[in-house]
Amino acid sequence: MTLPSPDRIEIVLVAAMGRRREIGRDGGLLFRLKTDTAHFRAVTRGKPVVMGRKTWESLPRRPLPGRPNIVVTRNTSALFEGAWVFSDLGVAIGAARAMAARSGAGEVAVLGGGEIYAAALPAADAMWLTEVDAEAEADAFFPDFDRSAWVETATRTHAAGPDDDHAFTIRRLQRAPA
């Protein structure tokens, strides 16, 4: 088996957002969507995940099991048990790519929050975006981006139900060829 080169590992942003691109408030998620949680586990399992400190702190179970956890923070002296810690997003993504290459994973997943998404967006190759058919009060937002620079390669729509508070659509976007 030939392992992929680290520079061929894709950077994929994974986010759930409301109609106004809202993603969080007071360090927590905005929407209860069990179906999307299962999707999140499926698209990140076995892949290195990169996140900011606030996202790490919002996790109900730390570290996320079944994947290397990487935290980007200005406070590198803080303890993040079970995670690798970096102060620079570019260095963190480089380390995540190397981990992915060694394990045979083809992607690194970036999990947020808003500042991390904004900084990682220019380097992203793809995105899994869950677009929730709702609005919520928020203090964290997914960055605005030019949709014409992306090609939608998969779409799944889900109705609101007993395990999902709102209807939502999951989209896979791939960066359009230059």
Short mmCIF file of N, CA, C and O in Angstrom, two decimals, residues 11-14 23 49-56 70-74 86-90 92-93 108-124 140-143:
data_model
loop_
_atom_site.label_atom_id
_atom_site.label_comp_id
_atom_site.label_asym_id
_atom_site.label_seq_id
_atom_site.Cartn_x
_atom_site.Cartn_y
_atom_site.Cartn_z
N ILE A 11 -7.72 19.45 2.78
CA ILE A 11 -8.21 20.18 3.95
C ILE A 11 -9.71 20.37 3.75
O ILE A 11 -10.14 20.97 2.76
N VAL A 12 -10.51 19.85 4.69
CA VAL A 12 -11.96 19.88 4.57
C VAL A 12 -12.56 20.57 5.79
O VAL A 12 -12.34 20.13 6.93
N LEU A 13 -13.30 21.65 5.57
CA LEU A 13 -14.00 22.32 6.66
C LEU A 13 -15.32 21.60 6.89
O LEU A 13 -16.01 21.25 5.92
N VAL A 14 -15.66 21.34 8.15
CA VAL A 14 -16.90 20.65 8.53
C VAL A 14 -17.65 21.57 9.48
O VAL A 14 -17.14 21.89 10.56
N ILE A 23 -22.93 29.78 13.87
CA ILE A 23 -22.45 28.45 14.24
C ILE A 23 -22.40 28.21 15.75
O ILE A 23 -22.33 27.05 16.17
N VAL A 49 -8.38 15.93 13.26
CA VAL A 49 -9.31 17.05 13.34
C VAL A 49 -8.60 18.24 13.98
O VAL A 49 -7.92 18.09 14.98
N VAL A 50 -8.76 19.40 13.37
CA VAL A 50 -8.12 20.64 13.83
C VAL A 50 -9.22 21.57 14.30
O VAL A 50 -10.22 21.78 13.60
N MET A 51 -9.03 22.13 15.50
CA MET A 51 -10.04 23.03 16.07
C MET A 51 -9.38 24.07 16.96
O MET A 51 -8.26 23.88 17.41
N GLY A 52 -10.11 25.13 17.21
CA GLY A 52 -9.66 26.14 18.16
C GLY A 52 -9.96 25.73 19.58
O GLY A 52 -10.70 24.76 19.84
N ARG A 53 -9.42 26.49 20.51
CA ARG A 53 -9.60 26.20 21.94
C ARG A 53 -11.07 26.19 22.34
O ARG A 53 -11.53 25.31 23.07
N LYS A 54 -11.84 27.17 21.89
CA LYS A 54 -13.25 27.24 22.29
C LYS A 54 -14.02 26.04 21.78
O LYS A 54 -14.90 25.52 22.47
N THR A 55 -13.72 25.60 20.57
CA THR A 55 -14.39 24.41 20.04
C THR A 55 -14.02 23.19 20.90
O THR A 55 -14.88 22.40 21.27
N TRP A 56 -12.73 23.06 21.23
CA TRP A 56 -12.29 21.96 22.11
C TRP A 56 -13.08 21.98 23.43
O TRP A 56 -13.58 20.96 23.89
N ILE A 70 -6.33 17.99 17.34
CA ILE A 70 -5.33 19.05 17.30
C ILE A 70 -6.01 20.35 17.67
O ILE A 70 -7.03 20.71 17.08
N VAL A 71 -5.45 21.04 18.68
CA VAL A 71 -6.03 22.29 19.15
C VAL A 71 -5.08 23.44 18.81
O VAL A 71 -3.88 23.35 19.06
N VAL A 72 -5.64 24.49 18.25
CA VAL A 72 -4.88 25.70 17.94
C VAL A 72 -5.27 26.75 18.97
O VAL A 72 -6.46 27.06 19.12
N THR A 73 -4.26 27.27 19.69
CA THR A 73 -4.53 28.24 20.75
C THR A 73 -3.33 29.15 20.92
O THR A 73 -2.20 28.76 20.64
N ARG A 74 -3.59 30.36 21.38
CA ARG A 74 -2.49 31.28 21.70
C ARG A 74 -1.81 30.87 23.00
O ARG A 74 -0.67 31.21 23.25
N PHE A 86 -0.94 23.49 19.15
CA PHE A 86 -0.13 24.37 18.32
C PHE A 86 -0.62 25.80 18.47
O PHE A 86 -1.81 26.03 18.71
N SER A 87 0.28 26.75 18.29
CA SER A 87 -0.11 28.17 18.35
C SER A 87 -0.30 28.75 16.96
O SER A 87 -0.77 29.88 16.84
N ASP A 88 0.03 28.01 15.92
CA ASP A 88 -0.06 28.50 14.55
C ASP A 88 -0.90 27.53 13.73
O ASP A 88 -0.59 26.34 13.68
N LEU A 89 -1.94 28.04 13.07
CA LEU A 89 -2.83 27.18 12.29
C LEU A 89 -2.09 26.48 11.15
O LEU A 89 -2.30 25.29 10.91
N GLY A 90 -1.21 27.18 10.46
CA GLY A 90 -0.48 26.57 9.35
C GLY A 90 0.38 25.40 9.81
O GLY A 90 0.43 24.35 9.15
N ALA A 92 -0.18 23.65 12.53
CA ALA A 92 -1.13 22.61 12.96
C ALA A 92 -1.64 21.81 11.77
O ALA A 92 -1.71 20.57 11.82
N ILE A 93 -1.98 22.49 10.68
CA ILE A 93 -2.46 21.79 9.49
C ILE A 93 -1.34 20.95 8.88
O ILE A 93 -1.58 19.83 8.43
N VAL A 108 -7.84 16.03 6.18
CA VAL A 108 -7.79 16.63 7.51
C VAL A 108 -9.08 17.42 7.65
O VAL A 108 -9.46 18.16 6.75
N ALA A 109 -9.78 17.25 8.77
CA ALA A 109 -11.03 17.97 9.00
C ALA A 109 -10.79 19.16 9.93
O ALA A 109 -10.19 19.01 10.99
N VAL A 110 -11.26 20.32 9.51
CA VAL A 110 -11.19 21.54 10.33
C VAL A 110 -12.58 21.75 10.92
O VAL A 110 -13.56 21.84 10.18
N LEU A 111 -12.66 21.85 12.26
CA LEU A 111 -13.94 21.86 12.96
C LEU A 111 -14.37 23.21 13.51
O LEU A 111 -15.40 23.30 14.14
N GLY A 112 -13.56 24.24 13.35
CA GLY A 112 -13.96 25.55 13.82
C GLY A 112 -13.19 25.98 15.04
O GLY A 112 -12.22 25.34 15.41
N GLY A 113 -13.60 27.03 15.62
CA GLY A 113 -14.73 27.90 15.40
C GLY A 113 -14.53 28.91 14.29
O GLY A 113 -13.76 28.73 13.35
N GLY A 114 -15.26 30.01 14.44
CA GLY A 114 -15.32 31.02 13.39
C GLY A 114 -13.98 31.54 12.93
O GLY A 114 -13.72 31.66 11.73
N GLU A 115 -13.09 31.86 13.88
CA GLU A 115 -11.76 32.38 13.50
C GLU A 115 -10.94 31.32 12.79
O GLU A 115 -10.22 31.62 11.84
N ILE A 116 -11.03 30.08 13.24
CA ILE A 116 -10.27 29.00 12.62
C ILE A 116 -10.81 28.75 11.20
O ILE A 116 -10.04 28.59 10.25
N TYR A 117 -12.14 28.72 11.05
CA TYR A 117 -12.70 28.55 9.70
C TYR A 117 -12.22 29.67 8.77
O TYR A 117 -11.84 29.41 7.64
N ALA A 118 -12.28 30.90 9.24
CA ALA A 118 -11.88 32.04 8.40
C ALA A 118 -10.42 31.93 7.98
O ALA A 118 -10.07 32.19 6.83
N ALA A 119 -9.56 31.53 8.91
CA ALA A 119 -8.14 31.40 8.60
C ALA A 119 -7.86 30.21 7.70
O ALA A 119 -6.94 30.26 6.87
N ALA A 120 -8.62 29.13 7.84
CA ALA A 120 -8.38 27.91 7.05
C ALA A 120 -9.05 27.95 5.68
O ALA A 120 -8.63 27.22 4.77
N LEU A 121 -10.07 28.78 5.50
CA LEU A 121 -10.83 28.79 4.24
C LEU A 121 -9.96 28.96 3.00
O LEU A 121 -10.16 28.24 2.02
N PRO A 122 -8.98 29.86 2.98
CA PRO A 122 -8.18 30.00 1.76
C PRO A 122 -7.41 28.74 1.37
O PRO A 122 -7.13 28.52 0.19
N ALA A 123 -7.09 27.89 2.34
CA ALA A 123 -6.35 26.65 2.07
C ALA A 123 -7.27 25.45 1.87
O ALA A 123 -6.80 24.37 1.51
N ALA A 124 -8.57 25.62 2.11
CA ALA A 124 -9.50 24.49 2.07
C ALA A 124 -9.68 23.97 0.64
O ALA A 124 -9.79 24.75 -0.31
N ALA A 140 -20.75 33.48 17.12
CA ALA A 140 -19.73 32.90 16.23
C ALA A 140 -20.40 32.56 14.90
O ALA A 140 -21.52 32.03 14.87
N PHE A 141 -19.70 32.87 13.82
CA PHE A 141 -20.26 32.71 12.48
C PHE A 141 -19.26 32.05 11.54
O PHE A 141 -18.05 32.25 11.67
N PHE A 142 -19.79 31.28 10.58
CA PHE A 142 -18.97 30.74 9.52
C PHE A 142 -18.65 31.91 8.59
O PHE A 142 -19.50 32.76 8.35
N PRO A 143 -17.43 31.97 8.05
CA PRO A 143 -17.09 33.12 7.20
C PRO A 143 -17.89 33.14 5.90
O PRO A 143 -18.27 32.09 5.38
#
